[in-house]
GROMACS .gro file of C-alpha atoms in nm:
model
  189
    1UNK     CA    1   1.974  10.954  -2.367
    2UNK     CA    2   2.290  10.890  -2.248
    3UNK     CA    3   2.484  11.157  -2.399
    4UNK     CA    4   2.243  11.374  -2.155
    5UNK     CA    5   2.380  11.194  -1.879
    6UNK     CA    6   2.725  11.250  -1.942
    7UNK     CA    7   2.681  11.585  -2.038
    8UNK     CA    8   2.508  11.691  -1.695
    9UNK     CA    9   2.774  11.934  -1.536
   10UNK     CA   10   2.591  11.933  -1.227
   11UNK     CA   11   2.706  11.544  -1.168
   12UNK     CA   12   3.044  11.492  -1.069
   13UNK     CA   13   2.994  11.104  -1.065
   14UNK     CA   14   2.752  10.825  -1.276
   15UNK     CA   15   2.650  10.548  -1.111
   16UNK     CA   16   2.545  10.234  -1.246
   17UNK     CA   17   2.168  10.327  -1.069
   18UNK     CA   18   2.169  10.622  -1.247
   19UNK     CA   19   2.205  10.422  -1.562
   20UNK     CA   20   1.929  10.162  -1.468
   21UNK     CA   21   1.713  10.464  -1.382
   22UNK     CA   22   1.749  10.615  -1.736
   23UNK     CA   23   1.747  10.289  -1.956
   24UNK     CA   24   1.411  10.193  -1.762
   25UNK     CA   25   1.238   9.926  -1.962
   26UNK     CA   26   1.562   9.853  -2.177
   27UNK     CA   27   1.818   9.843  -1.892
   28UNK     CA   28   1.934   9.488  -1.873
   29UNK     CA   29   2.023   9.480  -2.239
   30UNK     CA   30   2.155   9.861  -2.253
   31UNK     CA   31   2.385   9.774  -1.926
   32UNK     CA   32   2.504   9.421  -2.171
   33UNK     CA   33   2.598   9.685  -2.426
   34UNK     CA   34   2.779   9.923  -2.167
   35UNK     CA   35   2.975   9.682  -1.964
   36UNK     CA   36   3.048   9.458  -2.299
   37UNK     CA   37   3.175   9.738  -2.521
   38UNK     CA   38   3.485   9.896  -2.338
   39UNK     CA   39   3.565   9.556  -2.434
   40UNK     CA   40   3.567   9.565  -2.777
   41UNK     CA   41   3.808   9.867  -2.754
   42UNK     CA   42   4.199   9.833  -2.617
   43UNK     CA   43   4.176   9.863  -2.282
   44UNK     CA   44   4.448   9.807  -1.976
   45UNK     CA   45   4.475   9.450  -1.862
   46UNK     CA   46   4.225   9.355  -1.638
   47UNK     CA   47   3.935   9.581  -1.743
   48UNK     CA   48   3.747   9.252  -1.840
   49UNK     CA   49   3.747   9.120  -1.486
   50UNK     CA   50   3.634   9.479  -1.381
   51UNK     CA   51   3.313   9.459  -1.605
   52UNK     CA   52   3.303   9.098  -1.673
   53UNK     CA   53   3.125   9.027  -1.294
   54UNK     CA   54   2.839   9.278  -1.384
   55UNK     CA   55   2.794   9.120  -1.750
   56UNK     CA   56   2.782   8.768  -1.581
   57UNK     CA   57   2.524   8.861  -1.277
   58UNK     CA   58   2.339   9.091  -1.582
   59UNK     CA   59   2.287   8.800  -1.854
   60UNK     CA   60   2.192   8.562  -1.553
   61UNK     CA   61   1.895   8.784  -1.484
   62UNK     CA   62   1.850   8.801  -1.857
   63UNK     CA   63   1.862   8.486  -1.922
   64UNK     CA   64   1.592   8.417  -1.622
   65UNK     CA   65   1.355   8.665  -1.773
   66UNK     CA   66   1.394   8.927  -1.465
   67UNK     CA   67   1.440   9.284  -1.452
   68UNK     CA   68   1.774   9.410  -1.357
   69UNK     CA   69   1.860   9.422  -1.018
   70UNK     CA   70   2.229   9.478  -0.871
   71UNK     CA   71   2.381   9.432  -0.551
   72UNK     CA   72   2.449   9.746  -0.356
   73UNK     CA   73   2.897   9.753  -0.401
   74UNK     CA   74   2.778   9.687  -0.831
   75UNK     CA   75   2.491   9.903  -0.777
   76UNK     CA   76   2.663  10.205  -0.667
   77UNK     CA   77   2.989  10.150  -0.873
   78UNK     CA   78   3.078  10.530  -1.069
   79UNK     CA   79   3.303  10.705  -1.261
   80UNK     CA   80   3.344  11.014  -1.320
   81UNK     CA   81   3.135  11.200  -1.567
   82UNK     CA   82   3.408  11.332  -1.773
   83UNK     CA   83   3.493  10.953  -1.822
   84UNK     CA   84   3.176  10.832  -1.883
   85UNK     CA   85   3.180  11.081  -2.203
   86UNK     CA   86   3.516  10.977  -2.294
   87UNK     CA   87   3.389  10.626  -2.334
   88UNK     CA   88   3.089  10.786  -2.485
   89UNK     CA   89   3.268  11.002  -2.736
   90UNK     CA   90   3.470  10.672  -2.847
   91UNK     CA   91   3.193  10.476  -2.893
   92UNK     CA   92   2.995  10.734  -3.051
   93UNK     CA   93   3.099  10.662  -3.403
   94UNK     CA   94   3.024  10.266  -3.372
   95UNK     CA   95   2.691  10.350  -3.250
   96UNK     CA   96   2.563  10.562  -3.453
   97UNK     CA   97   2.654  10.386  -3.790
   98UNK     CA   98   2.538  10.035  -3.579
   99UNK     CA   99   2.202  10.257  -3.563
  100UNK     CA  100   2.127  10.273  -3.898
  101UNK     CA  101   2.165   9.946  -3.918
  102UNK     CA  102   1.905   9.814  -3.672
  103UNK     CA  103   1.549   9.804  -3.693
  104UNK     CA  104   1.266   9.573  -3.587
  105UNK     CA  105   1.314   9.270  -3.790
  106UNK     CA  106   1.211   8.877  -3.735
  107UNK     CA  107   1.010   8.976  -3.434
  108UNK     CA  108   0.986   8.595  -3.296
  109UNK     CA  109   1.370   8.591  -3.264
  110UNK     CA  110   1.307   8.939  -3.032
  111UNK     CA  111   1.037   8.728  -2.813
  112UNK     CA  112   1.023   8.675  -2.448
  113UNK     CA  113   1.177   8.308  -2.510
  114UNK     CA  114   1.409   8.402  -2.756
  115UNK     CA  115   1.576   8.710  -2.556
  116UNK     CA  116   1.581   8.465  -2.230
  117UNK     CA  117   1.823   8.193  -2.502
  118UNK     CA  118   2.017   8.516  -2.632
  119UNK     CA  119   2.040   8.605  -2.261
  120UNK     CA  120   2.200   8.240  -2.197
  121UNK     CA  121   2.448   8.278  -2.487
  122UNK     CA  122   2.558   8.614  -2.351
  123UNK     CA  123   2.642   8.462  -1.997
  124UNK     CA  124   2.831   8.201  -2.147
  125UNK     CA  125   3.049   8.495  -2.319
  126UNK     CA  126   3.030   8.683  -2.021
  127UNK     CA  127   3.232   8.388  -1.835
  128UNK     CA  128   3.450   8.338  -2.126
  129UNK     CA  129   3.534   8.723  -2.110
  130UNK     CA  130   3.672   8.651  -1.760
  131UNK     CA  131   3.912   8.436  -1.839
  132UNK     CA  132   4.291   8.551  -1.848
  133UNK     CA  133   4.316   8.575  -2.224
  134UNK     CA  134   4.547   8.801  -2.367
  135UNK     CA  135   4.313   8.953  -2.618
  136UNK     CA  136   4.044   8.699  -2.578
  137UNK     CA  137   3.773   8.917  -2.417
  138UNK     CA  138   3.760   9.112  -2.788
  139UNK     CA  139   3.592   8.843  -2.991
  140UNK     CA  140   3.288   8.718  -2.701
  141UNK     CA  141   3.251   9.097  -2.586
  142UNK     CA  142   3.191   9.209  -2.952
  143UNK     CA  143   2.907   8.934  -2.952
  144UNK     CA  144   2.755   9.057  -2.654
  145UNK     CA  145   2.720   9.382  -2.767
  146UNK     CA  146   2.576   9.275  -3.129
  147UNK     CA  147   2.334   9.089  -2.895
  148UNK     CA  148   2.265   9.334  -2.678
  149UNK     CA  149   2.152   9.585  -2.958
  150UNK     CA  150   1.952   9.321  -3.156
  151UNK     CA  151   1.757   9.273  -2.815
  152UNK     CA  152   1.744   9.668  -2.767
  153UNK     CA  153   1.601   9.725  -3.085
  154UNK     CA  154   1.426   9.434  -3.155
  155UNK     CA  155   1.642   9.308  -3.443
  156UNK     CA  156   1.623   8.975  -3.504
  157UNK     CA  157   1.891   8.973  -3.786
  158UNK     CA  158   2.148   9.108  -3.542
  159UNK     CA  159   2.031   8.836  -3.296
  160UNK     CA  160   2.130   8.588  -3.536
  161UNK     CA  161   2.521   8.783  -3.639
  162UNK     CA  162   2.554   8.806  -3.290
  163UNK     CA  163   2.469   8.382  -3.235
  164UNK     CA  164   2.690   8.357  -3.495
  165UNK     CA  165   2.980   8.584  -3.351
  166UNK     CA  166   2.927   8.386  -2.997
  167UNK     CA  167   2.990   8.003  -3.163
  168UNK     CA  168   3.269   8.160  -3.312
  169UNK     CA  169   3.388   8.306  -3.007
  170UNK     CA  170   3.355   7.990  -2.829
  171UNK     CA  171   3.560   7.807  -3.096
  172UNK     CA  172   3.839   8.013  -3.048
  173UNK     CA  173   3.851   8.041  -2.693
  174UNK     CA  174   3.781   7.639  -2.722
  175UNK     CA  175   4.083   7.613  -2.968
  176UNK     CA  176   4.365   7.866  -2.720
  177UNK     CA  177   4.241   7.640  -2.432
  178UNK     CA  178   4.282   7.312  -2.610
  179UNK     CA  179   4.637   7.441  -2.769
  180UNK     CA  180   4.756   7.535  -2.444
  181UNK     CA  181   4.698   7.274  -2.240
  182UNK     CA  182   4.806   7.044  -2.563
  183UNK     CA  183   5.149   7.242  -2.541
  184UNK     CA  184   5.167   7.207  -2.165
  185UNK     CA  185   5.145   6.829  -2.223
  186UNK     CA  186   5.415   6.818  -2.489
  187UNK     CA  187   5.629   7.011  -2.251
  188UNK     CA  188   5.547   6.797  -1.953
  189UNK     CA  189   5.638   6.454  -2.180
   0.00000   0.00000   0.00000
């Protein structure tokens, strides 16, 4: 599906609409997995404030049970084909092995109520992922995406790595925050 996109010549530019267009039914979770995986990967600094604001604002509607709707400057945000394959093609091996992986399993965890909490957890990441952490938007955007393909495919057992992923996420975060400002007050004495 999205390979097609990014291999259509006769666009110069993808937008995030054309995205929502093509994920249709599956676009708030698909857009989680898009905006939360460059992420994952070493990226220049300040790539997680870039697609951190979309992740929050996407989750929020998530978590309130609503189909995905964007403001117009998020809405009509692109890149350039040719580097909307290159994130593609470096994803592409993650994906399709994570593929194998998933299939419908525990459907109550991939219920209505259930994808509304996992959209809750994912905001709280998404926030997290905006902080200015050196490396500290790896760990919560990882558990977004394990989140966001559980709820794409209906997986309950990845709902539950990816729960698990997020408290640990938050304990670190929790435990750089707590050491810094611990540090700053041993300085400051």
């Amino acid at each position: 599906m999205l390979t097609r996109i990014a291999g259509d010549a006769g666009r110069d530019r993808i937008s995030v609409t054309d995205l929502l267009v093509l994920l249709e039914g599956r676009a708030t979770a698909g857009l989680l997995l898009l905006f939360a995986f460059p992420n994952i990967l070493p990226m220049p600094p300040g790539t997680s404030g870039i697609l951190g604001l979309p992740l929050v604002y996407l989750s929020f509607q998530m978590m309130l049970g609503q189909r995905p709707w964007l403001p117009r400057f998020i809405a009509q945000r692109s890149l350039p084909r040719t580097e909307f394959a290159a994130i593609l093609s470096r994803s592409a091996p993650f994906l399709v092995r994570a593929e194998r992986l998933l299939s419908p399993r525990i459907p109550p965890l991939s219920a209505p109520l259930a994808v509304r909490l996992a959209g809750g957890l994912c905001l709280g990441l998404s926030v997290v992922l905006l902080l200015p952490i050196p490396l500290g938007n790896m760990l919560p955007a990882l558990a977004i995406a394990i989140l966001a393909l559980g709820v794409l495919e209906r997986d309950g057992l990845w709902i539950i790595a990816g729960s698990l992923l997020a408290v640990l996420a938050f304990a670190l975060i929790w435990g750089v925050i707590w050491a810094f400002f611990r540090g700053l007050a041993l300085l400051l004495a």
